[in-house]
């Protein structure tokens, strides 16, 4: 059995303490190699405090959105505090306690609940996609989600919110989204989208074209944008199976021209789900 190629977004694992795809794969005795298809960059939102003001709901559909929120809350907390620009990097030489109101009184590399509370009303509810986003929110700033979608999709969360939400909803999201949550909430009058991060393009063809992939048994796609960016490799490898992390990813692959018969979709939309579907497909 050959190795598997999997796509990887750099800086996309903040606040995630779960095993990486490579760790899970190695545990099963399988070999894999990553291709970096993007890098997460955070967007500084002008007048961020004003834009989230009076929100009745905050909505997060990924860990990256949580990190982008933390980044912008950190920008607010750091205003007027010297040497406070290393917060998300965990700079041990900088004391953020004055800016972030941290109970430890020392270095903080994330915004704690006390700091976030200065900007958010106690009445604000929080909705998230999946357990991983819920865990990231708790780890980043000590906040608990009020609603967690039963399936790890924006479409599912959007449908739930249509049944229970009222008032202004602030959707913290990527610069480019799948559009699934927006589609589910198209008739909701007070949905405000605020992009807080972007998935920056990496030219995979330029970086990996000369690599020998003759022993590859499968390509594992962890996001729709990643699939689009390595379409050249999918084509190059002929009929090698393409493993997709979920429906939105699969749709992107089909739209990019990948034949549907090559795509094997994980039933659970996670790294563990991908490992499970690969094991089943090879009969292990």
PDB file of C-alpha atoms in Angstrom:
ATOM      1  CA  UNK A   1       0.000   0.000   0.000  1.00  0.00           C
ATOM      2  CA  UNK A   2       1.325   3.429  -0.968  1.00  0.00           C
ATOM      3  CA  UNK A   3       1.158   6.704   0.887  1.00  0.00           C
ATOM      4  CA  UNK A   4      -1.709   9.166   1.075  1.00  0.00           C
ATOM      5  CA  UNK A   5      -1.475  12.868   0.317  1.00  0.00           C
ATOM      6  CA  UNK A   6      -3.512  15.185   2.542  1.00  0.00           C
ATOM      7  CA  UNK A   7      -4.126  18.920   2.268  1.00  0.00           C
ATOM      8  CA  UNK A   8      -3.089  21.203   5.095  1.00  0.00           C
ATOM      9  CA  UNK A   9      -3.837  24.841   5.940  1.00  0.00           C
ATOM     10  CA  UNK A  10      -1.037  26.458   7.941  1.00  0.00           C
ATOM     11  CA  UNK A  11      -2.039  28.320  11.114  1.00  0.00           C
ATOM     12  CA  UNK A  12      -5.455  26.685  10.909  1.00  0.00           C
ATOM     13  CA  UNK A  13      -5.159  24.623  14.093  1.00  0.00           C
ATOM     14  CA  UNK A  14      -5.200  27.343  16.736  1.00  0.00           C
ATOM     15  CA  UNK A  15      -7.008  26.303  19.939  1.00  0.00           C
ATOM     16  CA  UNK A  16      -7.282  22.732  18.636  1.00  0.00           C
ATOM     17  CA  UNK A  17      -5.831  20.200  21.075  1.00  0.00           C
ATOM     18  CA  UNK A  18      -7.084  17.148  19.187  1.00  0.00           C
ATOM     19  CA  UNK A  19      -4.695  14.851  17.278  1.00  0.00           C
ATOM     20  CA  UNK A  20      -3.639  15.964  13.816  1.00  0.00           C
ATOM     21  CA  UNK A  21      -4.579  14.008  10.703  1.00  0.00           C
ATOM     22  CA  UNK A  22      -0.999  12.724  10.486  1.00  0.00           C
ATOM     23  CA  UNK A  23      -1.180  11.516  14.117  1.00  0.00           C
ATOM     24  CA  UNK A  24      -4.436   9.654  13.499  1.00  0.00           C
ATOM     25  CA  UNK A  25      -3.106   8.146  10.303  1.00  0.00           C
ATOM     26  CA  UNK A  26       0.135   6.969  11.910  1.00  0.00           C
ATOM     27  CA  UNK A  27      -1.877   5.342  14.692  1.00  0.00           C
ATOM     28  CA  UNK A  28      -3.471   3.116  12.041  1.00  0.00           C
ATOM     29  CA  UNK A  29      -0.058   2.200  10.608  1.00  0.00           C
ATOM     30  CA  UNK A  30      -0.672   4.180   7.432  1.00  0.00           C
ATOM     31  CA  UNK A  31       1.719   6.558   5.664  1.00  0.00           C
ATOM     32  CA  UNK A  32       0.822  10.109   4.669  1.00  0.00           C
ATOM     33  CA  UNK A  33       2.423  13.297   3.433  1.00  0.00           C
ATOM     34  CA  UNK A  34       0.985  16.794   3.582  1.00  0.00           C
ATOM     35  CA  UNK A  35       0.664  19.436   0.898  1.00  0.00           C
ATOM     36  CA  UNK A  36       0.284  22.993   2.199  1.00  0.00           C
ATOM     37  CA  UNK A  37      -2.593  24.499   0.232  1.00  0.00           C
ATOM     38  CA  UNK A  38      -3.159  27.703   2.188  1.00  0.00           C
ATOM     39  CA  UNK A  39      -2.283  29.874   5.161  1.00  0.00           C
ATOM     40  CA  UNK A  40      -4.747  31.482   7.558  1.00  0.00           C
ATOM     41  CA  UNK A  41      -4.402  35.234   7.906  1.00  0.00           C
ATOM     42  CA  UNK A  42      -6.497  37.319  10.296  1.00  0.00           C
ATOM     43  CA  UNK A  43      -8.400  40.386   9.140  1.00  0.00           C
ATOM     44  CA  UNK A  44      -8.359  43.520  11.267  1.00  0.00           C
ATOM     45  CA  UNK A  45     -11.961  44.767  11.262  1.00  0.00           C
ATOM     46  CA  UNK A  46     -12.413  48.528  11.438  1.00  0.00           C
ATOM     47  CA  UNK A  47     -14.823  49.640  14.175  1.00  0.00           C
ATOM     48  CA  UNK A  48     -15.167  46.037  15.329  1.00  0.00           C
ATOM     49  CA  UNK A  49     -16.693  46.977  18.677  1.00  0.00           C
ATOM     50  CA  UNK A  50     -19.358  49.059  16.959  1.00  0.00           C
ATOM     51  CA  UNK A  51     -20.174  46.306  14.456  1.00  0.00           C
ATOM     52  CA  UNK A  52     -20.832  43.655  17.104  1.00  0.00           C
ATOM     53  CA  UNK A  53     -22.704  46.103  19.317  1.00  0.00           C
ATOM     54  CA  UNK A  54     -26.338  45.175  20.062  1.00  0.00           C
ATOM     55  CA  UNK A  55     -25.886  41.679  18.635  1.00  0.00           C
ATOM     56  CA  UNK A  56     -28.301  39.132  20.037  1.00  0.00           C
ATOM     57  CA  UNK A  57     -26.294  36.237  18.594  1.00  0.00           C
ATOM     58  CA  UNK A  58     -22.691  35.556  17.609  1.00  0.00           C
ATOM     59  CA  UNK A  59     -22.226  32.737  15.104  1.00  0.00           C
ATOM     60  CA  UNK A  60     -19.012  30.793  14.430  1.00  0.00           C
ATOM     61  CA  UNK A  61     -18.696  28.035  11.827  1.00  0.00           C
ATOM     62  CA  UNK A  62     -14.999  27.194  12.363  1.00  0.00           C
ATOM     63  CA  UNK A  63     -12.047  27.359  14.762  1.00  0.00           C
ATOM     64  CA  UNK A  64     -10.463  29.910  12.440  1.00  0.00           C
ATOM     65  CA  UNK A  65     -13.437  32.226  12.913  1.00  0.00           C
ATOM     66  CA  UNK A  66     -12.975  31.939  16.678  1.00  0.00           C
ATOM     67  CA  UNK A  67      -9.294  32.807  16.286  1.00  0.00           C
ATOM     68  CA  UNK A  68     -10.180  35.779  14.067  1.00  0.00           C
ATOM     69  CA  UNK A  69     -12.655  36.982  16.681  1.00  0.00           C
ATOM     70  CA  UNK A  70     -10.000  36.641  19.383  1.00  0.00           C
ATOM     71  CA  UNK A  71      -7.553  38.567  17.206  1.00  0.00           C
ATOM     72  CA  UNK A  72      -9.983  41.487  16.870  1.00  0.00           C
ATOM     73  CA  UNK A  73     -10.959  41.424  20.535  1.00  0.00           C
ATOM     74  CA  UNK A  74      -7.237  41.496  21.277  1.00  0.00           C
ATOM     75  CA  UNK A  75      -6.841  44.560  19.075  1.00  0.00           C
ATOM     76  CA  UNK A  76      -9.487  46.291  21.192  1.00  0.00           C
ATOM     77  CA  UNK A  77      -7.949  45.154  24.463  1.00  0.00           C
ATOM     78  CA  UNK A  78      -4.490  46.271  23.377  1.00  0.00           C
ATOM     79  CA  UNK A  79      -5.447  49.838  22.490  1.00  0.00           C
ATOM     80  CA  UNK A  80      -3.182  52.139  24.454  1.00  0.00           C
ATOM     81  CA  UNK A  81      -1.101  49.295  25.944  1.00  0.00           C
ATOM     82  CA  UNK A  82       2.624  49.366  25.010  1.00  0.00           C
ATOM     83  CA  UNK A  83       4.213  46.301  23.364  1.00  0.00           C
ATOM     84  CA  UNK A  84       0.896  44.490  23.072  1.00  0.00           C
ATOM     85  CA  UNK A  85       1.128  43.376  19.461  1.00  0.00           C
ATOM     86  CA  UNK A  86       2.382  39.854  20.127  1.00  0.00           C
ATOM     87  CA  UNK A  87      -0.722  38.547  21.820  1.00  0.00           C
ATOM     88  CA  UNK A  88      -1.652  35.766  19.443  1.00  0.00           C
ATOM     89  CA  UNK A  89       1.974  34.661  19.271  1.00  0.00           C
ATOM     90  CA  UNK A  90       2.207  34.151  23.020  1.00  0.00           C
ATOM     91  CA  UNK A  91       5.193  36.454  23.425  1.00  0.00           C
ATOM     92  CA  UNK A  92       6.534  35.579  26.865  1.00  0.00           C
ATOM     93  CA  UNK A  93       8.343  38.902  27.175  1.00  0.00           C
ATOM     94  CA  UNK A  94       5.114  40.921  27.133  1.00  0.00           C
ATOM     95  CA  UNK A  95       2.726  41.291  30.063  1.00  0.00           C
ATOM     96  CA  UNK A  96      -0.833  41.534  28.706  1.00  0.00           C
ATOM     97  CA  UNK A  97      -2.592  41.430  32.052  1.00  0.00           C
ATOM     98  CA  UNK A  98      -3.530  45.102  31.951  1.00  0.00           C
ATOM     99  CA  UNK A  99      -5.017  44.805  28.490  1.00  0.00           C
ATOM    100  CA  UNK A 100      -6.720  41.452  28.884  1.00  0.00           C
ATOM    101  CA  UNK A 101      -7.696  41.504  32.560  1.00  0.00           C
ATOM    102  CA  UNK A 102      -6.266  38.000  32.978  1.00  0.00           C
ATOM    103  CA  UNK A 103      -6.662  36.450  36.372  1.00  0.00           C
ATOM    104  CA  UNK A 104      -3.147  35.004  36.160  1.00  0.00           C
ATOM    105  CA  UNK A 105      -1.670  38.484  35.982  1.00  0.00           C
ATOM    106  CA  UNK A 106       0.939  37.277  33.484  1.00  0.00           C
ATOM    107  CA  UNK A 107       1.360  36.524  29.815  1.00  0.00           C
ATOM    108  CA  UNK A 108      -1.873  35.809  27.854  1.00  0.00           C
ATOM    109  CA  UNK A 109      -1.949  34.465  24.325  1.00  0.00           C
ATOM    110  CA  UNK A 110      -5.736  34.524  24.087  1.00  0.00           C
ATOM    111  CA  UNK A 111      -8.560  36.798  25.193  1.00  0.00           C
ATOM    112  CA  UNK A 112     -10.183  35.583  28.397  1.00  0.00           C
ATOM    113  CA  UNK A 113     -13.854  35.814  29.263  1.00  0.00           C
ATOM    114  CA  UNK A 114     -13.369  38.852  31.475  1.00  0.00           C
ATOM    115  CA  UNK A 115     -11.924  40.829  28.569  1.00  0.00           C
ATOM    116  CA  UNK A 116     -14.538  39.694  26.081  1.00  0.00           C
ATOM    117  CA  UNK A 117     -17.247  40.535  28.585  1.00  0.00           C
ATOM    118  CA  UNK A 118     -16.350  44.211  28.464  1.00  0.00           C
ATOM    119  CA  UNK A 119     -17.484  44.310  24.839  1.00  0.00           C
ATOM    120  CA  UNK A 120     -20.329  41.765  24.837  1.00  0.00           C
ATOM    121  CA  UNK A 121     -23.663  42.017  26.577  1.00  0.00           C
ATOM    122  CA  UNK A 122     -24.518  39.193  28.955  1.00  0.00           C
ATOM    123  CA  UNK A 123     -27.630  38.674  26.838  1.00  0.00           C
ATOM    124  CA  UNK A 124     -25.652  37.678  23.729  1.00  0.00           C
ATOM    125  CA  UNK A 125     -26.090  34.052  22.749  1.00  0.00           C
ATOM    126  CA  UNK A 126     -23.487  32.069  20.823  1.00  0.00           C
ATOM    127  CA  UNK A 127     -24.077  29.432  18.133  1.00  0.00           C
ATOM    128  CA  UNK A 128     -21.339  27.245  16.657  1.00  0.00           C
ATOM    129  CA  UNK A 129     -20.833  24.472  14.113  1.00  0.00           C
ATOM    130  CA  UNK A 130     -19.712  21.240  15.775  1.00  0.00           C
ATOM    131  CA  UNK A 131     -17.873  20.248  18.914  1.00  0.00           C
ATOM    132  CA  UNK A 132     -14.438  21.398  17.679  1.00  0.00           C
ATOM    133  CA  UNK A 133     -15.631  24.991  17.294  1.00  0.00           C
ATOM    134  CA  UNK A 134     -17.315  24.773  20.699  1.00  0.00           C
ATOM    135  CA  UNK A 135     -14.038  23.577  22.253  1.00  0.00           C
ATOM    136  CA  UNK A 136     -12.058  26.328  20.497  1.00  0.00           C
ATOM    137  CA  UNK A 137     -14.410  28.990  21.846  1.00  0.00           C
ATOM    138  CA  UNK A 138     -13.997  27.671  25.377  1.00  0.00           C
ATOM    139  CA  UNK A 139     -10.196  27.422  25.067  1.00  0.00           C
ATOM    140  CA  UNK A 140      -9.812  30.840  23.461  1.00  0.00           C
ATOM    141  CA  UNK A 141     -11.904  32.993  25.740  1.00  0.00           C
ATOM    142  CA  UNK A 142     -13.754  30.881  28.262  1.00  0.00           C
ATOM    143  CA  UNK A 143     -17.131  31.249  26.590  1.00  0.00           C
ATOM    144  CA  UNK A 144     -19.735  28.494  26.350  1.00  0.00           C
ATOM    145  CA  UNK A 145     -21.815  28.001  23.212  1.00  0.00           C
ATOM    146  CA  UNK A 146     -25.587  28.133  23.663  1.00  0.00           C
ATOM    147  CA  UNK A 147     -26.277  26.214  20.452  1.00  0.00           C
ATOM    148  CA  UNK A 148     -24.108  23.544  18.788  1.00  0.00           C
ATOM    149  CA  UNK A 149     -25.288  22.191  15.439  1.00  0.00           C
ATOM    150  CA  UNK A 150     -26.064  18.468  15.370  1.00  0.00           C
ATOM    151  CA  UNK A 151     -24.102  18.161  12.119  1.00  0.00           C
ATOM    152  CA  UNK A 152     -20.835  19.942  11.384  1.00  0.00           C
ATOM    153  CA  UNK A 153     -22.215  22.111   8.579  1.00  0.00           C
ATOM    154  CA  UNK A 154     -23.181  25.754   8.243  1.00  0.00           C
ATOM    155  CA  UNK A 155     -26.408  24.663   6.540  1.00  0.00           C
ATOM    156  CA  UNK A 156     -27.499  22.696   9.604  1.00  0.00           C
ATOM    157  CA  UNK A 157     -26.669  25.565  11.974  1.00  0.00           C
ATOM    158  CA  UNK A 158     -28.471  28.064   9.757  1.00  0.00           C
ATOM    159  CA  UNK A 159     -31.626  25.935   9.768  1.00  0.00           C
ATOM    160  CA  UNK A 160     -31.512  25.697  13.560  1.00  0.00           C
ATOM    161  CA  UNK A 161     -31.092  29.451  13.952  1.00  0.00           C
ATOM    162  CA  UNK A 162     -34.053  30.128  11.675  1.00  0.00           C
ATOM    163  CA  UNK A 163     -36.220  28.286  14.219  1.00  0.00           C
ATOM    164  CA  UNK A 164     -34.919  29.857  17.426  1.00  0.00           C
ATOM    165  CA  UNK A 165     -33.104  33.159  16.775  1.00  0.00           C
ATOM    166  CA  UNK A 166     -34.420  36.699  17.013  1.00  0.00           C
ATOM    167  CA  UNK A 167     -32.720  40.074  16.652  1.00  0.00           C
ATOM    168  CA  UNK A 168     -29.335  40.940  15.200  1.00  0.00           C
ATOM    169  CA  UNK A 169     -27.105  37.966  14.317  1.00  0.00           C
ATOM    170  CA  UNK A 170     -23.401  38.604  13.757  1.00  0.00           C
ATOM    171  CA  UNK A 171     -21.785  35.878  11.664  1.00  0.00           C
ATOM    172  CA  UNK A 172     -17.980  35.814  12.194  1.00  0.00           C
ATOM    173  CA  UNK A 173     -16.643  34.105   9.102  1.00  0.00           C
ATOM    174  CA  UNK A 174     -14.037  33.705   6.396  1.00  0.00           C
ATOM    175  CA  UNK A 175     -13.516  36.277   3.664  1.00  0.00           C
ATOM    176  CA  UNK A 176     -14.903  33.654   1.259  1.00  0.00           C
ATOM    177  CA  UNK A 177     -17.509  31.248   2.669  1.00  0.00           C
ATOM    178  CA  UNK A 178     -19.241  28.175   1.258  1.00  0.00           C
ATOM    179  CA  UNK A 179     -22.505  30.119   1.377  1.00  0.00           C
ATOM    180  CA  UNK A 180     -24.389  27.300   3.098  1.00  0.00           C
ATOM    181  CA  UNK A 181     -25.316  29.185   6.279  1.00  0.00           C
ATOM    182  CA  UNK A 182     -26.309  32.249   4.243  1.00  0.00           C
ATOM    183  CA  UNK A 183     -28.504  30.073   2.020  1.00  0.00           C
ATOM    184  CA  UNK A 184     -30.277  28.585   5.020  1.00  0.00           C
ATOM    185  CA  UNK A 185     -30.881  32.080   6.441  1.00  0.00           C
ATOM    186  CA  UNK A 186     -31.656  33.974   3.224  1.00  0.00           C
ATOM    187  CA  UNK A 187     -35.009  35.121   4.604  1.00  0.00           C
ATOM    188  CA  UNK A 188     -33.570  36.341   7.915  1.00  0.00           C
ATOM    189  CA  UNK A 189     -33.563  40.123   7.993  1.00  0.00           C
ATOM    190  CA  UNK A 190     -30.782  40.894  10.500  1.00  0.00           C
ATOM    191  CA  UNK A 191     -27.840  38.689   9.536  1.00  0.00           C
ATOM    192  CA  UNK A 192     -24.583  40.666   9.574  1.00  0.00           C
ATOM    193  CA  UNK A 193     -21.502  38.988   8.067  1.00  0.00           C
ATOM    194  CA  UNK A 194     -18.103  40.072   9.393  1.00  0.00           C
ATOM    195  CA  UNK A 195     -15.090  38.381   7.734  1.00  0.00           C
ATOM    196  CA  UNK A 196     -12.370  37.933  10.384  1.00  0.00           C
ATOM    197  CA  UNK A 197      -9.935  35.667   8.524  1.00  0.00           C
ATOM    198  CA  UNK A 198      -8.862  34.662   5.050  1.00  0.00           C
ATOM    199  CA  UNK A 199      -7.455  31.476   3.564  1.00  0.00           C
ATOM    200  CA  UNK A 200      -4.444  32.815   1.687  1.00  0.00           C
ATOM    201  CA  UNK A 201      -3.538  31.128  -1.573  1.00  0.00           C
ATOM    202  CA  UNK A 202      -0.478  28.900  -1.911  1.00  0.00           C
ATOM    203  CA  UNK A 203       0.698  27.972  -5.412  1.00  0.00           C
ATOM    204  CA  UNK A 204       0.851  24.216  -4.878  1.00  0.00           C
ATOM    205  CA  UNK A 205       1.785  23.485  -8.460  1.00  0.00           C
ATOM    206  CA  UNK A 206       4.897  25.647  -8.247  1.00  0.00           C
ATOM    207  CA  UNK A 207       5.916  24.125  -4.900  1.00  0.00           C
ATOM    208  CA  UNK A 208       5.123  20.447  -5.478  1.00  0.00           C
ATOM    209  CA  UNK A 209       4.986  19.801  -9.233  1.00  0.00           C
ATOM    210  CA  UNK A 210       8.397  18.096  -9.382  1.00  0.00           C
ATOM    211  CA  UNK A 211       7.657  15.771  -6.436  1.00  0.00           C
ATOM    212  CA  UNK A 212       7.336  12.066  -7.252  1.00  0.00           C
ATOM    213  CA  UNK A 213       3.792  10.915  -6.452  1.00  0.00           C
ATOM    214  CA  UNK A 214       3.918   7.573  -8.262  1.00  0.00           C
ATOM    215  CA  UNK A 215       3.306   5.628  -5.031  1.00  0.00           C
ATOM    216  CA  UNK A 216       0.215   7.552  -3.917  1.00  0.00           C
ATOM    217  CA  UNK A 217      -2.850   5.461  -3.017  1.00  0.00           C
ATOM    218  CA  UNK A 218      -5.240   8.342  -2.334  1.00  0.00           C
ATOM    219  CA  UNK A 219      -5.646  12.103  -1.998  1.00  0.00           C
ATOM    220  CA  UNK A 220      -7.316  13.431   1.162  1.00  0.00           C
ATOM    221  CA  UNK A 221      -9.045  16.805   0.801  1.00  0.00           C
ATOM    222  CA  UNK A 222      -9.746  18.647   4.052  1.00  0.00           C
ATOM    223  CA  UNK A 223     -11.489  21.712   2.558  1.00  0.00           C
ATOM    224  CA  UNK A 224     -13.119  22.777  -0.686  1.00  0.00           C
ATOM    225  CA  UNK A 225     -10.557  25.481  -1.419  1.00  0.00           C
ATOM    226  CA  UNK A 226      -7.754  22.951  -0.950  1.00  0.00           C
ATOM    227  CA  UNK A 227      -9.383  20.671  -3.500  1.00  0.00           C
ATOM    228  CA  UNK A 228      -9.513  23.467  -6.047  1.00  0.00           C
ATOM    229  CA  UNK A 229      -5.867  24.306  -5.444  1.00  0.00           C
ATOM    230  CA  UNK A 230      -4.582  20.786  -6.045  1.00  0.00           C
ATOM    231  CA  UNK A 231      -6.907  19.922  -8.923  1.00  0.00           C
ATOM    232  CA  UNK A 232      -3.772  19.662 -11.087  1.00  0.00           C
ATOM    233  CA  UNK A 233      -2.500  16.814  -8.882  1.00  0.00           C
ATOM    234  CA  UNK A 234      -5.884  15.072  -8.816  1.00  0.00           C
ATOM    235  CA  UNK A 235      -5.811  15.101 -12.623  1.00  0.00           C
ATOM    236  CA  UNK A 236      -2.196  13.974 -12.740  1.00  0.00           C
ATOM    237  CA  UNK A 237      -2.905  10.908 -10.586  1.00  0.00           C
ATOM    238  CA  UNK A 238      -5.625   9.585 -12.865  1.00  0.00           C
ATOM    239  CA  UNK A 239      -8.090   7.291 -11.084  1.00  0.00           C
ATOM    240  CA  UNK A 240      -6.572   7.487  -7.578  1.00  0.00           C
ATOM    241  CA  UNK A 241      -9.447   7.913  -5.043  1.00  0.00           C
ATOM    242  CA  UNK A 242     -10.172  11.386  -3.712  1.00  0.00           C
ATOM    243  CA  UNK A 243     -11.360  11.444  -0.085  1.00  0.00           C
ATOM    244  CA  UNK A 244     -13.544  14.414   0.875  1.00  0.00           C
ATOM    245  CA  UNK A 245     -14.168  15.670   4.423  1.00  0.00           C
ATOM    246  CA  UNK A 246     -17.811  16.548   3.747  1.00  0.00           C
ATOM    247  CA  UNK A 247     -20.623  17.674   1.402  1.00  0.00           C
ATOM    248  CA  UNK A 248     -19.440  21.276   0.883  1.00  0.00           C
ATOM    249  CA  UNK A 249     -15.963  20.000   0.028  1.00  0.00           C
ATOM    250  CA  UNK A 250     -17.389  17.410  -2.377  1.00  0.00           C
ATOM    251  CA  UNK A 251     -19.483  20.034  -4.154  1.00  0.00           C
ATOM    252  CA  UNK A 252     -16.394  22.189  -4.678  1.00  0.00           C
ATOM    253  CA  UNK A 253     -14.503  19.210  -6.093  1.00  0.00           C
ATOM    254  CA  UNK A 254     -17.286  18.389  -8.545  1.00  0.00           C
ATOM    255  CA  UNK A 255     -17.561  22.059  -9.562  1.00  0.00           C
ATOM    256  CA  UNK A 256     -13.802  22.054 -10.220  1.00  0.00           C
ATOM    257  CA  UNK A 257     -14.224  19.116 -12.581  1.00  0.00           C
ATOM    258  CA  UNK A 258     -13.409  16.094 -10.418  1.00  0.00           C
ATOM    259  CA  UNK A 259     -15.617  13.150 -11.505  1.00  0.00           C
ATOM    260  CA  UNK A 260     -18.121  12.193  -8.827  1.00  0.00           C
ATOM    261  CA  UNK A 261     -17.173   8.510  -9.025  1.00  0.00           C
ATOM    262  CA  UNK A 262     -13.655   9.336  -7.771  1.00  0.00           C
ATOM    263  CA  UNK A 263     -14.900  11.117  -4.637  1.00  0.00           C
ATOM    264  CA  UNK A 264     -15.347   9.136  -1.423  1.00  0.00           C
ATOM    265  CA  UNK A 265     -16.970  11.289   1.255  1.00  0.00           C
ATOM    266  CA  UNK A 266     -16.461  10.884   5.003  1.00  0.00           C
ATOM    267  CA  UNK A 267     -19.684  10.163   6.870  1.00  0.00           C
ATOM    268  CA  UNK A 268     -18.363  12.037   9.911  1.00  0.00           C
ATOM    269  CA  UNK A 269     -17.013  15.388   8.750  1.00  0.00           C
ATOM    270  CA  UNK A 270     -13.738  15.313  10.653  1.00  0.00           C
ATOM    271  CA  UNK A 271     -10.184  13.983  10.494  1.00  0.00           C
ATOM    272  CA  UNK A 272     -11.344  10.866  12.322  1.00  0.00           C
ATOM    273  CA  UNK A 273     -14.125  10.450   9.787  1.00  0.00           C
ATOM    274  CA  UNK A 274     -11.617  10.667   6.948  1.00  0.00           C
ATOM    275  CA  UNK A 275      -9.400   8.029   8.523  1.00  0.00           C
ATOM    276  CA  UNK A 276     -12.444   5.750   9.005  1.00  0.00           C
ATOM    277  CA  UNK A 277     -13.591   6.027   5.395  1.00  0.00           C
ATOM    278  CA  UNK A 278     -10.066   5.371   4.095  1.00  0.00           C
ATOM    279  CA  UNK A 279      -9.774   2.257   6.273  1.00  0.00           C
ATOM    280  CA  UNK A 280     -13.110   0.978   4.981  1.00  0.00           C
ATOM    281  CA  UNK A 281     -12.240   1.664   1.347  1.00  0.00           C
ATOM    282  CA  UNK A 282      -9.009  -0.353   1.576  1.00  0.00           C
ATOM    283  CA  UNK A 283     -10.600  -3.115   3.638  1.00  0.00           C
ATOM    284  CA  UNK A 284      -8.497  -2.676   6.775  1.00  0.00           C
TER     285      UNK A 284
END
